[in-house]
Amino acid sequence: MTPVPDATDGPDTLVRAAVPGDLEAIVALHTRARASYYRGRLPEALLDDPAERARWREAWAGAIERPDDTVLCAERAGTTVGIASFRGEEPARPDVVMLHQLHVDPAHWRSGVGSALHGACVSAWRAAGHSAARLQVYWHNRRARDFYARHGWRPDESRRPAPDDTHLSLLLTLSPGAR
């Protein structure tokens, strides 16, 4: 796990490393956020499927426990309102990190929570010596694509999407001025 010091962004947002006791709040937030941007694009039954929720619960539990993964929680007034997960992309490229998840509770969109999480991620990546970060964003999630563009992410020219891809690969160069 990449060490992440507690950090604040604004007077009411705390970003900290997740602990096992955060798991249920993380899964609930992930479920709400995922439903908001996939609704109308995936079958409703899949969005509310207990087996799918169990699969995500297992994935988040594994991420929290993995020593090479970092999971962050953004809190306001003691409530988890945002989450992020990242780890090194591959052993052959230790300078590149992969942002696997970044979700904000839909009730807190456009309130600075995503920017606080993003800033904490970038700080941790720089501290760990990464020179770049990658992510996959759902093609139809315009809100997320716009968010990442505002934070300096650009299409990854080395990973051009196939015509039937549902996701777009983005790259962030971690220059000293990137946030």
Tab-separated table of N, CA and C in Angstrom:
chain	number	residue	atom	x	y	z
A	1	MET	N	0.847	-1.180	0.000
A	1	MET	CA	0.000	0.000	0.000
A	1	MET	C	0.886	1.235	0.000
A	2	THR	N	0.545	2.179	-0.841
A	2	THR	CA	1.243	3.453	-0.871
A	2	THR	C	0.820	4.258	0.350
A	3	PRO	N	1.773	4.734	1.155
A	3	PRO	CA	1.384	5.548	2.307
A	3	PRO	C	0.661	6.809	1.847
A	4	VAL	N	-0.463	7.090	2.480
A	4	VAL	CA	-1.235	8.284	2.169
A	4	VAL	C	-1.523	9.006	3.476
A	5	PRO	N	-0.909	10.158	3.665
A	5	PRO	CA	-1.220	10.901	4.878
A	5	PRO	C	-2.641	11.441	4.797
A	6	ASP	N	-3.275	11.583	5.946
A	6	ASP	CA	-4.586	12.229	5.957
A	6	ASP	C	-4.424	13.622	5.380
A	7	ALA	N	-5.356	14.011	4.532
A	7	ALA	CA	-5.286	15.330	3.903
A	7	ALA	C	-6.683	15.908	3.834
A	8	THR	N	-6.754	17.208	3.872
A	8	THR	CA	-8.053	17.843	3.725
A	8	THR	C	-8.078	18.645	2.447
A	9	ASP	N	-9.237	18.783	1.879
A	9	ASP	CA	-9.442	19.638	0.723
A	9	ASP	C	-10.705	20.412	1.019
A	10	GLY	N	-10.556	21.604	1.467
A	10	GLY	CA	-11.710	22.376	1.907
A	10	GLY	C	-11.935	22.134	3.386
A	11	PRO	N	-12.822	22.897	3.959
A	11	PRO	CA	-13.008	22.831	5.403
A	11	PRO	C	-13.725	21.578	5.895
A	12	ASP	N	-14.359	20.816	4.986
A	12	ASP	CA	-15.180	19.716	5.478
A	12	ASP	C	-14.920	18.366	4.824
A	13	THR	N	-13.844	18.212	4.063
A	13	THR	CA	-13.538	16.938	3.411
A	13	THR	C	-12.222	16.398	3.946
A	14	LEU	N	-12.254	15.163	4.421
A	14	LEU	CA	-11.058	14.463	4.883
A	14	LEU	C	-10.832	13.282	3.963
A	15	VAL	N	-9.622	13.144	3.412
A	15	VAL	CA	-9.253	11.981	2.610
A	15	VAL	C	-8.245	11.192	3.408
A	16	ARG	N	-8.548	9.888	3.568
A	16	ARG	CA	-7.685	9.026	4.378
A	16	ARG	C	-7.632	7.633	3.775
A	17	ALA	N	-6.647	6.859	4.214
A	17	ALA	CA	-6.550	5.462	3.794
A	17	ALA	C	-7.727	4.683	4.372
A	18	ALA	N	-8.294	3.801	3.557
A	18	ALA	CA	-9.410	2.964	4.008
A	18	ALA	C	-8.897	1.876	4.942
A	19	VAL	N	-9.779	1.432	5.817
A	19	VAL	CA	-9.509	0.319	6.723
A	19	VAL	C	-10.626	-0.714	6.531
A	20	PRO	N	-10.419	-1.952	6.974
A	20	PRO	CA	-11.453	-2.980	6.776
A	20	PRO	C	-12.843	-2.573	7.273
A	21	GLY	N	-12.930	-1.777	8.306
A	21	GLY	CA	-14.222	-1.347	8.819
A	21	GLY	C	-14.991	-0.432	7.873
A	22	ASP	N	-14.338	0.055	6.823
A	22	ASP	CA	-14.988	0.919	5.828
A	22	ASP	C	-15.684	0.123	4.727
A	23	LEU	N	-15.506	-1.184	4.707
A	23	LEU	CA	-15.946	-1.986	3.570
A	23	LEU	C	-17.411	-1.796	3.213
A	24	GLU	N	-18.315	-1.873	4.154
A	24	GLU	CA	-19.745	-1.781	3.816
A	24	GLU	C	-20.097	-0.405	3.252
A	25	ALA	N	-19.516	0.642	3.802
A	25	ALA	CA	-19.774	1.991	3.278
A	25	ALA	C	-19.205	2.139	1.865
A	26	ILE	N	-18.054	1.546	1.619
A	26	ILE	CA	-17.439	1.596	0.288
A	26	ILE	C	-18.324	0.886	-0.735
A	27	VAL	N	-18.778	-0.316	-0.388
A	27	VAL	CA	-19.610	-1.096	-1.312
A	27	VAL	C	-20.933	-0.373	-1.584
A	28	ALA	N	-21.545	0.185	-0.565
A	28	ALA	CA	-22.809	0.905	-0.751
A	28	ALA	C	-22.611	2.124	-1.648
A	29	LEU	N	-21.546	2.887	-1.435
A	29	LEU	CA	-21.275	4.054	-2.265
A	29	LEU	C	-20.988	3.632	-3.704
A	30	HIS	N	-20.161	2.611	-3.864
A	30	HIS	CA	-19.832	2.120	-5.202
A	30	HIS	C	-21.104	1.690	-5.938
A	31	THR	N	-22.004	1.024	-5.258
A	31	THR	CA	-23.251	0.571	-5.866
A	31	THR	C	-24.096	1.757	-6.325
A	32	ARG	N	-24.225	2.783	-5.481
A	32	ARG	CA	-25.005	3.977	-5.857
A	32	ARG	C	-24.386	4.704	-7.050
A	33	ALA	N	-23.084	4.892	-7.001
A	33	ALA	CA	-22.409	5.621	-8.081
A	33	ALA	C	-22.503	4.840	-9.392
A	34	ARG	N	-22.232	3.565	-9.324
A	34	ARG	CA	-22.269	2.722	-10.519
A	34	ARG	C	-23.666	2.725	-11.145
A	35	ALA	N	-24.680	2.614	-10.310
A	35	ALA	CA	-26.056	2.620	-10.826
A	35	ALA	C	-26.365	3.937	-11.534
A	36	SER	N	-25.810	5.038	-11.035
A	36	SER	CA	-26.127	6.345	-11.618
A	36	SER	C	-25.583	6.489	-13.033
A	37	TYR	N	-24.397	5.965	-13.305
A	37	TYR	CA	-23.879	6.157	-14.658
A	37	TYR	C	-24.110	4.983	-15.583
A	38	TYR	N	-24.520	3.833	-15.072
A	38	TYR	CA	-24.858	2.705	-15.944
A	38	TYR	C	-26.359	2.571	-16.188
A	39	ARG	N	-27.181	3.251	-15.384
A	39	ARG	CA	-28.633	3.131	-15.552
A	39	ARG	C	-29.009	3.552	-16.976
A	40	GLY	N	-29.811	2.724	-17.619
A	40	GLY	CA	-30.193	2.962	-19.000
A	40	GLY	C	-29.217	2.370	-19.998
A	41	ARG	N	-28.068	1.915	-19.524
A	41	ARG	CA	-27.057	1.326	-20.403
A	41	ARG	C	-26.838	-0.156	-20.103
A	42	LEU	N	-27.165	-0.572	-18.887
A	42	LEU	CA	-27.098	-1.987	-18.489
A	42	LEU	C	-28.487	-2.399	-18.018
A	43	PRO	N	-28.795	-3.675	-18.084
A	43	PRO	CA	-30.098	-4.122	-17.578
A	43	PRO	C	-30.270	-3.766	-16.099
A	44	GLU	N	-31.458	-3.284	-15.753
A	44	GLU	CA	-31.748	-2.890	-14.365
A	44	GLU	C	-31.459	-4.018	-13.383
A	45	ALA	N	-31.803	-5.233	-13.774
A	45	ALA	CA	-31.592	-6.377	-12.883
A	45	ALA	C	-30.117	-6.528	-12.515
A	46	LEU	N	-29.232	-6.227	-13.444
A	46	LEU	CA	-27.802	-6.331	-13.166
A	46	LEU	C	-27.358	-5.277	-12.156
A	47	LEU	N	-27.942	-4.085	-12.230
A	47	LEU	CA	-27.562	-3.015	-11.314
A	47	LEU	C	-27.987	-3.305	-9.878
A	48	ASP	N	-29.073	-4.054	-9.719
A	48	ASP	CA	-29.594	-4.350	-8.384
A	48	ASP	C	-29.351	-5.792	-7.962
A	49	ASP	N	-28.518	-6.505	-8.686
A	49	ASP	CA	-28.291	-7.930	-8.459
A	49	ASP	C	-27.448	-8.179	-7.196
A	50	PRO	N	-27.969	-8.964	-6.244
A	50	PRO	CA	-27.190	-9.277	-5.034
A	50	PRO	C	-25.863	-9.979	-5.347
A	51	ALA	N	-25.837	-10.819	-6.368
A	51	ALA	CA	-24.589	-11.508	-6.714
A	51	ALA	C	-23.543	-10.508	-7.210
A	52	GLU	N	-23.996	-9.517	-7.977
A	52	GLU	CA	-23.081	-8.479	-8.463
A	52	GLU	C	-22.543	-7.660	-7.291
A	53	ARG	N	-23.413	-7.335	-6.355
A	53	ARG	CA	-22.982	-6.597	-5.161
A	53	ARG	C	-21.976	-7.418	-4.356
A	54	ALA	N	-22.212	-8.720	-4.245
A	54	ALA	CA	-21.283	-9.600	-3.517
A	54	ALA	C	-19.927	-9.657	-4.227
A	55	ARG	N	-19.965	-9.675	-5.553
A	55	ARG	CA	-18.717	-9.691	-6.315
A	55	ARG	C	-17.915	-8.415	-6.066
A	56	TRP	N	-18.594	-7.266	-6.065
A	56	TRP	CA	-17.904	-6.003	-5.803
A	56	TRP	C	-17.428	-5.922	-4.354
A	57	ARG	N	-18.206	-6.472	-3.431
A	57	ARG	CA	-17.785	-6.485	-2.027
A	57	ARG	C	-16.473	-7.256	-1.886
A	58	GLU	N	-16.411	-8.409	-2.538
A	58	GLU	CA	-15.191	-9.224	-2.493
A	58	GLU	C	-14.013	-8.481	-3.122
A	59	ALA	N	-14.252	-7.811	-4.242
A	59	ALA	CA	-13.186	-7.064	-4.906
A	59	ALA	C	-12.673	-5.922	-4.023
A	60	TRP	N	-13.575	-5.180	-3.399
A	60	TRP	CA	-13.152	-4.077	-2.527
A	60	TRP	C	-12.441	-4.611	-1.286
A	61	ALA	N	-12.924	-5.707	-0.717
A	61	ALA	CA	-12.253	-6.295	0.457
A	61	ALA	C	-10.827	-6.691	0.086
A	62	GLY	N	-10.674	-7.288	-1.089
A	62	GLY	CA	-9.334	-7.661	-1.542
A	62	GLY	C	-8.442	-6.450	-1.740
A	63	ALA	N	-8.995	-5.394	-2.306
A	63	ALA	CA	-8.202	-4.180	-2.526
A	63	ALA	C	-7.742	-3.572	-1.205
A	64	ILE	N	-8.623	-3.561	-0.214
A	64	ILE	CA	-8.254	-3.006	1.099
A	64	ILE	C	-7.145	-3.831	1.733
A	65	GLU	N	-7.180	-5.138	1.545
A	65	GLU	CA	-6.215	-6.032	2.186
A	65	GLU	C	-4.898	-6.172	1.425
A	66	ARG	N	-4.904	-5.935	0.118
A	66	ARG	CA	-3.697	-6.120	-0.690
A	66	ARG	C	-2.613	-5.138	-0.273
A	67	PRO	N	-1.408	-5.620	-0.027
A	67	PRO	CA	-0.342	-4.691	0.356
A	67	PRO	C	0.118	-3.782	-0.785
A	68	ASP	N	-0.161	-4.162	-2.043
A	68	ASP	CA	0.272	-3.350	-3.173
A	68	ASP	C	-0.858	-2.492	-3.740
A	69	ASP	N	-1.982	-2.439	-3.054
A	69	ASP	CA	-3.134	-1.646	-3.481
A	69	ASP	C	-3.361	-0.547	-2.445
A	70	THR	N	-3.878	0.567	-2.882
A	70	THR	CA	-4.240	1.649	-1.975
A	70	THR	C	-5.700	1.989	-2.201
A	71	VAL	N	-6.473	2.037	-1.124
A	71	VAL	CA	-7.867	2.444	-1.178
A	71	VAL	C	-8.010	3.667	-0.283
A	72	LEU	N	-8.628	4.708	-0.818
A	72	LEU	CA	-8.845	5.939	-0.076
A	72	LEU	C	-10.330	6.170	0.132
A	73	CYS	N	-10.666	6.792	1.253
A	73	CYS	CA	-12.030	7.232	1.534
A	73	CYS	C	-12.012	8.743	1.724
A	74	ALA	N	-12.991	9.398	1.142
A	74	ALA	CA	-13.213	10.823	1.402
A	74	ALA	C	-14.423	10.899	2.316
A	75	GLU	N	-14.283	11.642	3.395
A	75	GLU	CA	-15.364	11.756	4.368
A	75	GLU	C	-15.793	13.199	4.538
A	76	ARG	N	-17.071	13.338	4.830
A	76	ARG	CA	-17.637	14.604	5.273
A	76	ARG	C	-18.514	14.287	6.467
A	77	ALA	N	-18.264	14.981	7.545
A	77	ALA	CA	-19.027	14.788	8.785
A	77	ALA	C	-19.080	13.308	9.174
A	78	GLY	N	-17.962	12.595	8.983
A	78	GLY	CA	-17.878	11.202	9.384
A	78	GLY	C	-18.537	10.209	8.441
A	79	THR	N	-19.061	10.677	7.302
A	79	THR	CA	-19.718	9.804	6.335
A	79	THR	C	-18.847	9.670	5.096
A	80	THR	N	-18.689	8.451	4.592
A	80	THR	CA	-17.915	8.224	3.380
A	80	THR	C	-18.703	8.746	2.184
A	81	VAL	N	-18.121	9.710	1.482
A	81	VAL	CA	-18.787	10.334	0.329
A	81	VAL	C	-17.996	10.152	-0.965
A	82	GLY	N	-16.817	9.542	-0.881
A	82	GLY	CA	-16.012	9.280	-2.063
A	82	GLY	C	-15.013	8.178	-1.782
A	83	ILE	N	-14.616	7.463	-2.834
A	83	ILE	CA	-13.663	6.362	-2.702
A	83	ILE	C	-12.761	6.326	-3.932
A	84	ALA	N	-11.558	5.828	-3.743
A	84	ALA	CA	-10.622	5.646	-4.856
A	84	ALA	C	-9.753	4.438	-4.562
A	85	SER	N	-9.279	3.802	-5.625
A	85	SER	CA	-8.401	2.643	-5.494
A	85	SER	C	-7.361	2.690	-6.607
A	86	PHE	N	-6.092	2.434	-6.261
A	86	PHE	CA	-5.034	2.409	-7.263
A	86	PHE	C	-3.917	1.481	-6.834
A	87	ARG	N	-3.122	1.049	-7.838
A	87	ARG	CA	-1.907	0.271	-7.577
A	87	ARG	C	-1.009	0.353	-8.804
A	88	GLY	N	0.232	-0.067	-8.624
A	88	GLY	CA	1.168	-0.070	-9.741
A	88	GLY	C	0.603	-0.858	-10.903
A	89	GLU	N	0.881	-0.382	-12.105
A	89	GLU	CA	0.268	-0.991	-13.284
A	89	GLU	C	0.809	-2.383	-13.563
A	90	GLU	N	2.112	-2.514	-13.570
A	90	GLU	CA	2.720	-3.812	-13.873
A	90	GLU	C	4.164	-3.796	-13.388
A	91	PRO	N	4.707	-4.971	-13.070
A	91	PRO	CA	6.096	-5.005	-12.584
A	91	PRO	C	7.098	-4.416	-13.571
A	92	ALA	N	6.835	-4.559	-14.863
A	92	ALA	CA	7.770	-4.038	-15.865
A	92	ALA	C	7.755	-2.519	-15.937
A	93	ARG	N	6.706	-1.898	-15.415
A	93	ARG	CA	6.596	-0.432	-15.434
A	93	ARG	C	6.306	0.097	-14.028
A	94	PRO	N	7.252	0.012	-13.110
A	94	PRO	CA	6.989	0.475	-11.748
A	94	PRO	C	6.748	1.972	-11.638
A	95	ASP	N	7.068	2.715	-12.707
A	95	ASP	CA	6.851	4.162	-12.691
A	95	ASP	C	5.427	4.548	-13.069
A	96	VAL	N	4.582	3.588	-13.472
A	96	VAL	CA	3.211	3.867	-13.892
A	96	VAL	C	2.240	3.249	-12.888
A	97	VAL	N	1.245	4.034	-12.512
A	97	VAL	CA	0.232	3.581	-11.563
A	97	VAL	C	-1.113	3.532	-12.294
A	98	MET	N	-1.975	2.604	-11.870
A	98	MET	CA	-3.302	2.461	-12.483
A	98	MET	C	-4.361	2.870	-11.477
A	99	LEU	N	-5.155	3.863	-11.844
A	99	LEU	CA	-6.306	4.263	-11.031
A	99	LEU	C	-7.444	3.334	-11.427
A	100	HIS	N	-7.807	2.427	-10.522
A	100	HIS	CA	-8.839	1.436	-10.833
A	100	HIS	C	-10.245	1.948	-10.554
A	101	GLN	N	-10.410	2.726	-9.535
A	101	GLN	CA	-11.741	3.197	-9.141
A	101	GLN	C	-11.618	4.611	-8.589
A	102	LEU	N	-12.566	5.461	-8.922
A	102	LEU	CA	-12.746	6.745	-8.261
A	102	LEU	C	-14.235	7.055	-8.386
A	103	HIS	N	-14.924	7.013	-7.254
A	103	HIS	CA	-16.372	7.225	-7.235
A	103	HIS	C	-16.722	8.245	-6.160
A	104	VAL	N	-17.692	9.080	-6.478
A	104	VAL	CA	-18.242	10.031	-5.515
A	104	VAL	C	-19.723	9.729	-5.388
A	105	ASP	N	-20.217	9.765	-4.167
A	105	ASP	CA	-21.644	9.570	-3.951
A	105	ASP	C	-22.393	10.601	-4.801
A	106	PRO	N	-23.376	10.160	-5.603
A	106	PRO	CA	-24.083	11.116	-6.470
A	106	PRO	C	-24.648	12.329	-5.734
A	107	ALA	N	-24.974	12.190	-4.474
A	107	ALA	CA	-25.486	13.331	-3.709
A	107	ALA	C	-24.403	14.384	-3.459
A	108	HIS	N	-23.146	14.040	-3.740
A	108	HIS	CA	-22.027	14.968	-3.495
A	108	HIS	C	-21.267	15.338	-4.769
A	109	TRP	N	-21.853	15.034	-5.932
A	109	TRP	CA	-21.205	15.429	-7.176
A	109	TRP	C	-21.064	16.939	-7.226
A	110	ARG	N	-19.963	17.382	-7.841
A	110	ARG	CA	-19.677	18.806	-8.061
A	110	ARG	C	-19.525	19.594	-6.763
A	111	SER	N	-19.091	18.898	-5.704
A	111	SER	CA	-18.920	19.579	-4.417
A	111	SER	C	-17.464	19.586	-3.952
A	112	GLY	N	-16.537	19.122	-4.794
A	112	GLY	CA	-15.122	19.112	-4.431
A	112	GLY	C	-14.609	17.789	-3.905
A	113	VAL	N	-15.485	16.818	-3.679
A	113	VAL	CA	-15.054	15.514	-3.150
A	113	VAL	C	-14.147	14.803	-4.156
A	114	GLY	N	-14.556	14.757	-5.422
A	114	GLY	CA	-13.733	14.099	-6.436
A	114	GLY	C	-12.375	14.762	-6.581
A	115	SER	N	-12.345	16.079	-6.542
A	115	SER	CA	-11.064	16.799	-6.636
A	115	SER	C	-10.185	16.517	-5.423
A	116	ALA	N	-10.781	16.399	-4.252
A	116	ALA	CA	-10.002	16.068	-3.053
A	116	ALA	C	-9.389	14.672	-3.185
A	117	LEU	N	-10.184	13.715	-3.646
A	117	LEU	CA	-9.659	12.357	-3.857
A	117	LEU	C	-8.560	12.363	-4.912
A	118	HIS	N	-8.813	13.026	-6.013
A	118	HIS	CA	-7.828	13.082	-7.090
A	118	HIS	C	-6.522	13.697	-6.590
A	119	GLY	N	-6.628	14.792	-5.857
A	119	GLY	CA	-5.426	15.429	-5.326
A	119	GLY	C	-4.644	14.523	-4.386
A	120	ALA	N	-5.347	13.765	-3.552
A	120	ALA	CA	-4.678	12.824	-2.647
A	120	ALA	C	-3.992	11.711	-3.438
A	121	CYS	N	-4.645	11.234	-4.495
A	121	CYS	CA	-4.034	10.205	-5.348
A	121	CYS	C	-2.753	10.739	-5.987
A	122	VAL	N	-2.838	11.903	-6.601
A	122	VAL	CA	-1.670	12.473	-7.280
A	122	VAL	C	-0.526	12.687	-6.290
A	123	SER	N	-0.831	13.178	-5.105
A	123	SER	CA	0.222	13.366	-4.090
A	123	SER	C	0.890	12.049	-3.732
A	124	ALA	N	0.088	10.999	-3.557
A	124	ALA	CA	0.629	9.678	-3.224
A	124	ALA	C	1.460	9.128	-4.380
A	125	TRP	N	0.992	9.328	-5.612
A	125	TRP	CA	1.731	8.834	-6.774
A	125	TRP	C	3.084	9.506	-6.899
A	126	ARG	N	3.090	10.803	-6.711
A	126	ARG	CA	4.367	11.526	-6.773
A	126	ARG	C	5.309	11.072	-5.670
A	127	ALA	N	4.770	10.935	-4.460
A	127	ALA	CA	5.597	10.501	-3.329
A	127	ALA	C	6.193	9.117	-3.570
A	128	ALA	N	5.475	8.278	-4.307
A	128	ALA	CA	5.960	6.922	-4.610
A	128	ALA	C	6.878	6.901	-5.832
A	129	GLY	N	7.061	8.048	-6.486
A	129	GLY	CA	7.971	8.135	-7.622
A	129	GLY	C	7.374	7.757	-8.967
A	130	HIS	N	6.058	7.722	-9.077
A	130	HIS	CA	5.425	7.396	-10.364
A	130	HIS	C	5.548	8.583	-11.319
A	131	SER	N	5.749	8.286	-12.596
A	131	SER	CA	5.850	9.344	-13.597
A	131	SER	C	4.558	9.518	-14.398
A	132	ALA	N	3.664	8.531	-14.310
A	132	ALA	CA	2.408	8.606	-15.066
A	132	ALA	C	1.356	7.736	-14.381
A	133	ALA	N	0.102	8.045	-14.698
A	133	ALA	CA	-1.026	7.256	-14.197
A	133	ALA	C	-1.946	6.956	-15.375
A	134	ARG	N	-2.585	5.799	-15.309
A	134	ARG	CA	-3.549	5.391	-16.336
A	134	ARG	C	-4.872	5.058	-15.681
A	135	LEU	N	-5.934	5.125	-16.482
A	135	LEU	CA	-7.254	4.682	-16.034
A	135	LEU	C	-8.088	4.308	-17.235
A	136	GLN	N	-9.156	3.581	-16.973
A	136	GLN	CA	-10.165	3.253	-17.975
A	136	GLN	C	-11.458	3.923	-17.519
A	137	VAL	N	-12.092	4.694	-18.397
A	137	VAL	CA	-13.342	5.367	-18.061
A	137	VAL	C	-14.422	4.873	-19.018
A	138	TYR	N	-15.601	4.654	-18.487
A	138	TYR	CA	-16.740	4.215	-19.282
A	138	TYR	C	-17.023	5.277	-20.337
A	139	TRP	N	-17.043	4.873	-21.596
A	139	TRP	CA	-17.165	5.797	-22.715
A	139	TRP	C	-18.358	6.746	-22.569
A	140	HIS	N	-19.507	6.227	-22.103
A	140	HIS	CA	-20.722	7.031	-22.013
A	140	HIS	C	-20.806	7.878	-20.744
A	141	ASN	N	-19.846	7.747	-19.853
A	141	ASN	CA	-19.869	8.526	-18.613
A	141	ASN	C	-19.220	9.887	-18.878
A	142	ARG	N	-19.972	10.766	-19.492
A	142	ARG	CA	-19.463	12.080	-19.886
A	142	ARG	C	-19.017	12.895	-18.674
A	143	ARG	N	-19.750	12.788	-17.571
A	143	ARG	CA	-19.387	13.528	-16.363
A	143	ARG	C	-17.963	13.146	-15.912
A	144	ALA	N	-17.681	11.851	-15.879
A	144	ALA	CA	-16.347	11.400	-15.462
A	144	ALA	C	-15.288	11.820	-16.472
A	145	ARG	N	-15.579	11.674	-17.743
A	145	ARG	CA	-14.605	12.068	-18.762
A	145	ARG	C	-14.270	13.553	-18.659
A	146	ASP	N	-15.276	14.383	-18.435
A	146	ASP	CA	-15.039	15.821	-18.263
A	146	ASP	C	-14.226	16.105	-17.005
A	147	PHE	N	-14.534	15.397	-15.907
A	147	PHE	CA	-13.783	15.548	-14.655
A	147	PHE	C	-12.303	15.255	-14.893
A	148	TYR	N	-12.021	14.121	-15.520
A	148	TYR	CA	-10.623	13.753	-15.745
A	148	TYR	C	-9.930	14.744	-16.679
A	149	ALA	N	-10.614	15.217	-17.696
A	149	ALA	CA	-10.018	16.215	-18.600
A	149	ALA	C	-9.652	17.486	-17.828
A	150	ARG	N	-10.533	17.931	-16.928
A	150	ARG	CA	-10.238	19.133	-16.118
A	150	ARG	C	-9.006	18.924	-15.241
A	151	HIS	N	-8.710	17.671	-14.893
A	151	HIS	CA	-7.565	17.372	-14.032
A	151	HIS	C	-6.331	16.933	-14.824
A	152	GLY	N	-6.345	17.157	-16.137
A	152	GLY	CA	-5.142	16.946	-16.938
A	152	GLY	C	-5.018	15.601	-17.628
A	153	TRP	N	-5.998	14.724	-17.498
A	153	TRP	CA	-5.949	13.414	-18.154
A	153	TRP	C	-6.230	13.601	-19.645
A	154	ARG	N	-5.518	12.839	-20.458
A	154	ARG	CA	-5.694	12.884	-21.913
A	154	ARG	C	-5.826	11.459	-22.442
A	155	PRO	N	-6.472	11.302	-23.616
A	155	PRO	CA	-6.543	9.951	-24.204
A	155	PRO	C	-5.140	9.360	-24.339
A	156	ASP	N	-5.014	8.104	-23.987
A	156	ASP	CA	-3.737	7.400	-24.049
A	156	ASP	C	-3.530	6.921	-25.477
A	157	GLU	N	-2.685	7.618	-26.204
A	157	GLU	CA	-2.460	7.311	-27.620
A	157	GLU	C	-1.862	5.927	-27.822
A	158	SER	N	-1.218	5.376	-26.807
A	158	SER	CA	-0.644	4.032	-26.943
A	158	SER	C	-1.689	2.934	-26.752
A	159	ARG	N	-2.890	3.314	-26.367
A	159	ARG	CA	-3.963	2.338	-26.124
A	159	ARG	C	-5.253	2.815	-26.777
A	160	ARG	N	-5.252	2.852	-28.072
A	160	ARG	CA	-6.415	3.319	-28.814
A	160	ARG	C	-7.546	2.301	-28.685
A	161	PRO	N	-8.786	2.779	-28.446
A	161	PRO	CA	-9.899	1.842	-28.286
A	161	PRO	C	-10.307	1.198	-29.609
A	162	ALA	N	-10.750	-0.058	-29.508
A	162	ALA	CA	-11.332	-0.744	-30.660
A	162	ALA	C	-12.719	-0.148	-30.899
A	163	PRO	N	-13.263	-0.288	-32.104
A	163	PRO	CA	-14.577	0.310	-32.396
A	163	PRO	C	-15.692	-0.132	-31.449
A	164	ASP	N	-15.603	-1.328	-30.879
A	164	ASP	CA	-16.671	-1.811	-30.002
A	164	ASP	C	-16.329	-1.697	-28.510
A	165	ASP	N	-15.252	-1.002	-28.170
A	165	ASP	CA	-14.881	-0.835	-26.754
A	165	ASP	C	-15.920	-0.004	-26.013
A	166	THR	N	-16.112	-0.332	-24.742
A	166	THR	CA	-17.025	0.436	-23.899
A	166	THR	C	-16.268	1.430	-23.029
A	167	HIS	N	-14.938	1.330	-23.002
A	167	HIS	CA	-14.123	2.188	-22.154
A	167	HIS	C	-13.027	2.875	-22.961
A	168	LEU	N	-12.595	3.995	-22.445
A	168	LEU	CA	-11.542	4.799	-23.038
A	168	LEU	C	-10.371	4.811	-22.065
A	169	SER	N	-9.167	4.618	-22.575
A	169	SER	CA	-7.967	4.656	-21.738
A	169	SER	C	-7.437	6.092	-21.691
A	170	LEU	N	-7.203	6.580	-20.473
A	170	LEU	CA	-6.671	7.933	-20.279
A	170	LEU	C	-5.328	7.863	-19.578
A	171	LEU	N	-4.502	8.874	-19.795
A	171	LEU	CA	-3.162	8.951	-19.230
A	171	LEU	C	-2.965	10.316	-18.578
A	172	LEU	N	-2.326	10.321	-17.427
A	172	LEU	CA	-1.951	11.556	-16.750
A	172	LEU	C	-0.447	11.536	-16.543
A	173	THR	N	0.248	12.510	-17.118
A	173	THR	CA	1.671	12.656	-16.889
A	173	THR	C	1.856	13.395	-15.592
A	174	LEU	N	2.647	12.826	-14.695
A	174	LEU	CA	2.791	13.397	-13.352
A	174	LEU	C	3.951	14.374	-13.297
A	175	SER	N	3.811	15.454	-14.025
A	175	SER	CA	4.793	16.512	-13.967
A	175	SER	C	4.623	17.252	-12.645
A	176	PRO	N	5.598	18.029	-12.225
A	176	PRO	CA	5.480	18.721	-10.947
A	176	PRO	C	4.249	19.599	-10.806
A	177	GLY	N	3.698	20.124	-11.905
A	177	GLY	CA	2.544	20.998	-11.788
A	177	GLY	C	1.191	20.301	-11.896
A	178	ALA	N	1.174	19.006	-12.187
A	178	ALA	CA	-0.118	18.293	-12.352
A	178	ALA	C	-0.823	18.173	-11.019
A	179	ARG	N	-2.181	18.221	-11.058
A	179	ARG	CA	-2.933	18.012	-9.837
A	179	ARG	C	-3.891	16.912	-10.102
